[in-house]
Coordinates of C-alpha atoms and ligand atoms in Angstrom, one line a residue:
X140 CA 132.9 111.2 14.5
X141 CA 130.7 108.1 14.2
X142 CA 131.2 106.8 10.7
X143 CA 128.4 105.5 8.5
X144 CA 128.9 102.6 6.0
X145 CA 126.8 100.0 4.4
X146 CA 129.1 97.6 2.7
X147 CA 132.4 95.9 3.4
X148 CA 134.1 98.2 0.9
X149 CA 132.8 101.4 2.5
X150 CA 133.7 100.1 5.9
X151 CA 137.3 99.4 4.8
X152 CA 137.5 102.9 3.3
X153 CA 136.1 104.5 6.5
X154 CA 138.9 102.8 8.5
X155 CA 142.2 103.0 6.6
X156 CA 144.3 102.9 9.7
X157 CA 144.4 102.2 13.5
X158 CA 143.7 105.8 14.4
X159 CA 140.4 106.1 12.5
X160 CA 139.3 102.9 14.4
X161 CA 140.3 104.4 17.8
X162 CA 138.5 107.6 17.0
X163 CA 135.3 105.7 16.0
X164 CA 135.4 103.5 19.1
X165 CA 135.8 106.6 21.3
X166 CA 132.9 108.4 19.5
X167 CA 130.7 105.4 20.1
X168 CA 131.7 104.9 23.7
X169 CA 132.1 108.5 24.9
X170 CA 130.1 110.5 22.3
X171 CA 131.5 112.7 19.5
X172 CA 132.6 115.4 21.9
X173 CA 133.9 113.0 24.6
X174 CA 130.9 114.1 26.7
X175 CA 130.6 110.7 28.3
X176 CA 134.3 110.2 28.9
X177 CA 135.0 108.4 32.1
X178 CA 137.9 106.7 33.8
X179 CA 137.8 102.9 33.6
X180 CA 139.6 102.6 36.9
X181 CA 137.7 104.9 39.3
X182 CA 134.7 106.1 37.2
X183 CA 135.7 109.7 37.4
X184 CA 134.4 111.9 34.6
X185 CA 137.4 114.2 34.8
X186 CA 139.4 112.8 32.0
X187 CA 142.4 114.5 30.2
X188 CA 143.0 113.8 26.5
X189 CA 146.6 113.7 25.3
X190 CA 147.7 115.1 21.9
X191 CA 148.7 111.7 20.6
X192 CA 144.9 111.1 20.2
X193 CA 145.0 107.7 22.0
X194 CA 146.1 108.3 25.6
X195 CA 143.9 109.6 28.3
X196 CA 144.6 110.3 32.0
X197 CA 142.3 110.5 34.9
X198 CA 142.4 113.7 36.8
X199 CA 141.5 112.0 40.1
X200 CA 143.3 108.6 40.2
X201 CA 146.1 109.9 37.9
X202 CA 146.1 106.6 35.9
X203 CA 146.7 106.6 32.1
X204 CA 144.6 104.5 29.8
X205 CA 143.4 104.0 26.3
X206 CA 139.9 103.8 25.0
X207 CA 140.3 100.0 24.9
X208 CA 140.7 99.6 28.7
X209 CA 137.6 98.0 30.2
X210 CA 136.4 96.6 26.9
X211 CA 136.7 93.2 25.1
X212 CA 139.6 94.8 23.2
X213 CA 141.7 95.3 26.4
X214 CA 145.0 93.3 26.3
X215 CA 144.4 92.2 22.7
X216 CA 147.4 92.6 20.5
X217 CA 145.2 92.3 17.4
X218 CA 144.8 95.7 15.7
X219 CA 141.4 97.3 15.9
X220 CA 141.1 97.2 12.1
X221 CA 141.1 93.4 12.3
X222 CA 138.6 93.5 15.1
X223 CA 136.4 95.7 13.0
X224 CA 136.6 93.3 10.1
X225 CA 135.7 90.5 12.4
X226 CA 132.7 92.5 13.7
X227 CA 131.6 93.2 10.2
X228 CA 131.8 89.5 9.4
X229 CA 130.0 88.2 12.5
X230 CA 127.2 90.9 12.2
X231 CA 126.7 90.8 8.4
X232 CA 126.8 87.1 7.8
X233 CA 123.3 85.8 8.5
X234 CA 124.6 82.6 10.0
X235 CA 127.7 84.0 11.6
X236 CA 131.2 82.8 10.9
X237 CA 133.4 79.8 11.9
X238 CA 136.7 80.5 13.5
X239 CA 138.5 78.7 10.8
X240 CA 137.0 81.0 8.2
X241 CA 137.7 84.1 10.2
X242 CA 141.3 83.1 10.7
X243 CA 141.8 82.9 7.0
X244 CA 139.9 86.1 6.2
X245 CA 141.8 88.4 8.6
X246 CA 145.1 86.5 8.8
X247 CA 145.2 85.4 12.4
X248 CA 145.6 81.9 13.9
X249 CA 142.5 79.8 14.4
X250 CA 143.0 80.0 18.2
X251 CA 143.1 83.8 18.0
X252 CA 140.0 83.8 15.8
X253 CA 138.2 81.5 18.2
X254 CA 139.0 83.8 21.1
X255 CA 138.0 86.9 19.2
X256 CA 134.6 85.4 18.3
X257 CA 133.9 84.4 21.9
X258 CA 134.7 88.0 23.0
X259 CA 132.3 89.3 20.4
X260 CA 129.6 86.8 21.6
X261 CA 130.2 88.1 25.1
X262 CA 129.5 91.6 23.9
X263 CA 126.3 90.4 22.1
X264 CA 124.8 88.9 25.3
X265 CA 121.5 90.4 26.4
X266 CA 122.0 93.3 28.8
X267 CA 118.4 94.3 29.3
X268 CA 117.2 91.7 31.8
X269 CA 115.9 94.4 34.0
X270 CA 113.2 95.1 31.4
X271 CA 110.5 92.4 31.7
X272 CA 109.1 91.1 28.5
X273 CA 105.5 92.4 27.8
X274 CA 102.5 91.9 25.6
X275 CA 102.0 88.5 24.0
X276 CA 105.0 86.3 24.7
X277 CA 105.7 82.9 23.1
X278 CA 107.9 80.6 25.2
X279 CA 109.3 77.3 24.2
X280 CA 112.0 74.8 25.0
X281 CA 114.2 72.9 22.5
X282 CA 117.2 70.6 22.5
X283 CA 120.5 71.1 20.9
X284 CA 123.4 68.7 20.4
X285 CA 125.4 69.3 23.5
X286 CA 126.6 66.6 25.8
X287 CA 124.5 67.3 28.8
X288 CA 123.9 64.4 31.0
X289 CA 120.3 65.5 31.4
X290 CA 117.8 62.8 31.0
X291 CA 114.6 64.8 31.4
X292 CA 113.6 64.5 27.8
X293 CA 110.3 66.1 26.9
X294 CA 107.5 63.7 26.5
X295 CA 106.0 65.1 23.3
X296 CA 105.7 63.5 19.9
X297 CA 108.3 64.6 17.4
X298 CA 110.1 66.8 19.9
X299 CA 111.4 64.4 22.4
X300 CA 115.0 65.4 23.0
X301 CA 117.3 62.4 23.0
X302 CA 119.0 62.3 26.4
X303 CA 122.4 63.9 26.2
X304 CA 121.2 67.0 24.5
X305 CA 121.4 70.5 25.9
X306 CA 118.2 72.2 27.0
X307 CA 117.6 75.6 25.5
X308 CA 114.7 77.8 26.5
X309 CA 113.5 81.0 25.0
X310 CA 110.9 83.7 25.2
X311 CA 109.8 85.8 22.3
X312 CA 107.7 88.9 22.4
X313 CA 105.4 89.0 19.4
X314 CA 107.1 91.7 17.2
X315 CA 109.6 92.3 19.9
X316 CA 112.7 90.9 21.6
X317 CA 113.9 87.3 21.7
X318 CA 115.8 85.9 24.7
X319 CA 117.4 82.5 25.0
X320 CA 118.9 80.6 27.8
X321 CA 120.8 77.3 28.4
X322 CA 118.9 75.6 31.2
X323 CA 120.2 72.8 33.3
X324 CA 116.9 71.1 33.8
X325 CA 113.5 71.3 32.3
X326 CA 112.1 72.0 35.7
X327 CA 113.4 75.5 35.4
X328 CA 111.0 76.6 32.7
X329 CA 108.3 78.0 34.9
X330 CA 110.8 80.0 36.9
X331 CA 112.3 81.2 33.7
X332 CA 109.0 82.6 32.5
X333 CA 108.5 84.3 35.8
X334 CA 111.9 85.9 35.8
X335 CA 111.6 87.2 32.2
X336 CA 107.9 88.0 31.6
X337 CA 105.9 90.7 33.4
X338 CA 103.3 89.2 35.6
X339 CA 99.8 89.2 34.2
X340 CA 100.9 89.2 30.5
X341 CA 99.8 86.6 28.0
X342 CA 102.2 83.6 27.8
X343 CA 101.8 80.9 25.2
X344 CA 103.6 77.6 25.6
X345 CA 103.3 74.1 24.5
X346 CA 101.7 71.5 26.8
X347 CA 104.8 70.5 28.7
X348 CA 103.8 69.8 32.3
X349 CA 106.6 72.0 33.7
X350 CA 104.5 75.1 32.9
X351 CA 101.6 73.9 35.1
X352 CA 100.7 76.5 37.7
X353 CA 101.9 79.4 35.6
X354 CA 98.3 80.7 35.5
X355 CA 98.8 81.8 39.1
X356 CA 101.0 84.7 37.8
X357 CA 100.3 84.9 34.1
X358 CA 97.5 84.6 31.5
X359 CA 98.7 81.2 30.3
X360 CA 97.5 79.6 27.1
X361 CA 98.9 76.3 25.8
X362 CA 99.2 75.0 22.3
X363 CA 98.2 71.4 21.7
X364 CA 100.4 70.2 18.9
X365 CA 99.0 66.7 18.7
X366 CA 95.4 68.0 18.2
X367 CA 96.5 69.8 15.0
X368 CA 96.0 73.2 16.6
X369 CA 99.5 74.1 15.5
X370 CA 98.6 74.0 11.8
X371 CA 95.6 76.2 12.4
X372 CA 97.0 79.4 11.0
X373 CA 94.1 81.6 12.0
X374 CA 94.6 80.9 15.7
X375 CA 96.1 83.7 17.7
X376 CA 97.4 81.3 20.3
X377 CA 100.4 79.7 18.6
X378 CA 104.1 79.5 19.1
X379 CA 105.1 79.6 15.4
X380 CA 107.3 82.6 15.8
X381 CA 109.6 81.1 18.4
X382 CA 109.7 77.8 16.6
X383 CA 110.8 79.9 13.5
X384 CA 113.5 81.4 15.7
X385 CA 114.7 77.9 16.8
X386 CA 115.0 76.7 13.2
X387 CA 116.9 79.9 12.4
X388 CA 119.3 79.2 15.3
X389 CA 119.7 75.5 14.6
X390 CA 120.7 76.1 11.0
X391 CA 123.6 78.2 12.4
X392 CA 124.5 75.7 15.0
X393 CA 124.6 72.7 12.7
X394 CA 125.5 74.5 9.5
X395 CA 128.4 76.7 10.7
X396 CA 129.7 75.3 13.9
X397 CA 128.5 71.6 13.5
X398 CA 128.7 71.0 17.2
X399 CA 128.8 73.3 20.2
X400 CA 129.9 72.2 23.7
X401 CA 127.8 72.9 26.7
X402 CA 130.5 75.1 28.2
X403 CA 130.2 77.7 25.4
X404 CA 126.5 77.2 24.3
X405 CA 125.3 80.3 26.2
X406 CA 127.7 82.5 24.3
X407 CA 126.8 81.1 20.9
X408 CA 123.1 81.6 21.8
X409 CA 123.9 85.2 22.7
X410 CA 125.4 85.8 19.3
X411 CA 122.6 84.2 17.4
X412 CA 119.9 85.8 19.5
X413 CA 121.5 89.2 19.1
X414 CA 121.6 88.8 15.3
X415 CA 118.0 87.6 15.3
X416 CA 116.9 90.7 17.2
X417 CA 118.9 93.0 14.9
X418 CA 117.8 91.3 11.7
X419 CA 115.9 94.4 10.5
X420 CA 118.9 96.8 11.1
X421 CA 121.2 97.9 8.3
X422 CA 124.6 96.2 8.1
X423 CA 126.5 99.3 9.2
X424 CA 124.1 100.0 12.0
X425 CA 124.4 96.5 13.2
X426 CA 128.2 96.7 13.3
X427 CA 128.1 100.1 15.2
X428 CA 125.6 98.7 17.7
X429 CA 127.9 95.8 18.5
X430 CA 130.8 98.1 18.9
X431 CA 128.6 100.0 21.4
X432 CA 128.4 96.9 23.6
X433 CA 132.1 96.1 24.0
X434 CA 132.2 97.2 27.6
X435 CA 133.2 94.4 29.9
X436 CA 136.2 92.1 29.6
X437 CA 136.3 88.4 28.9
X438 CA 139.8 87.0 29.6
X439 CA 141.2 83.8 28.1
X440 CA 141.3 82.3 31.6
X441 CA 137.6 82.9 32.2
X442 CA 136.8 81.5 28.8
X443 CA 138.6 78.2 29.2
X444 CA 137.8 77.8 32.9
Ligands
ZN94 ZN1 140.4 107.4 37.7

């Protein structure tokens, strides 16, 4: 059964032991009656359920497995109760949580907490790239304190990124989804728009020259910051919403994590973007939604590669 809870206390009461966590994870992944059960090894839907309530066996490939196989929890020695607490903390804290704090809160080493948080960020990554963004879409680029060697700083007053900062680009549907990316060069911005936004839709950007020519595929409007257009609140053509999202994200980067390396930036962005997109959801719903995305492994080897 999929449990409902809306506070840390209720969540802890809902999951008094490992079995209740296993049951919850299975209900979310396979449905309450196991109607979506499938073998993680061969994909067969002919799955047998053992009476120990945690072992399953494939009727076709004959392999045994638990509900954790094929998810970020596979191979983790950390009990699901601690994982659930970590999920609660990363989804309910508006700014996320530092690995040092998580380590103390759930009694694991800092290294383990760091790895757990990266696996959860991996789960939070956008998985809907096949849906093009639609309607009115604000796009913008910004710089964050990585150690990128990139020297293509943007030539705009007040927003020139000091060389050495990481380039982050994002697209935000007005009243819809935010997507963010770590780009290697600013020259990628136009291609980024074309890969994310449906052709013909309204795209609003700043005056950065990299967007030039975008009007061949989109209805492209630019915002002239220096002319004071930005402050003109009645103007429909603005990028205030995505700039709001950037300040939201930067407060987390600098307030919680202080510094983020280039290597892991995309995963931190995934976490923050996901939380931004789910900001209207209830806390319990937000946690269950993230549990619903745990499919797909991230090994320690891949993480430190
Ligand atoms: Zn199988």
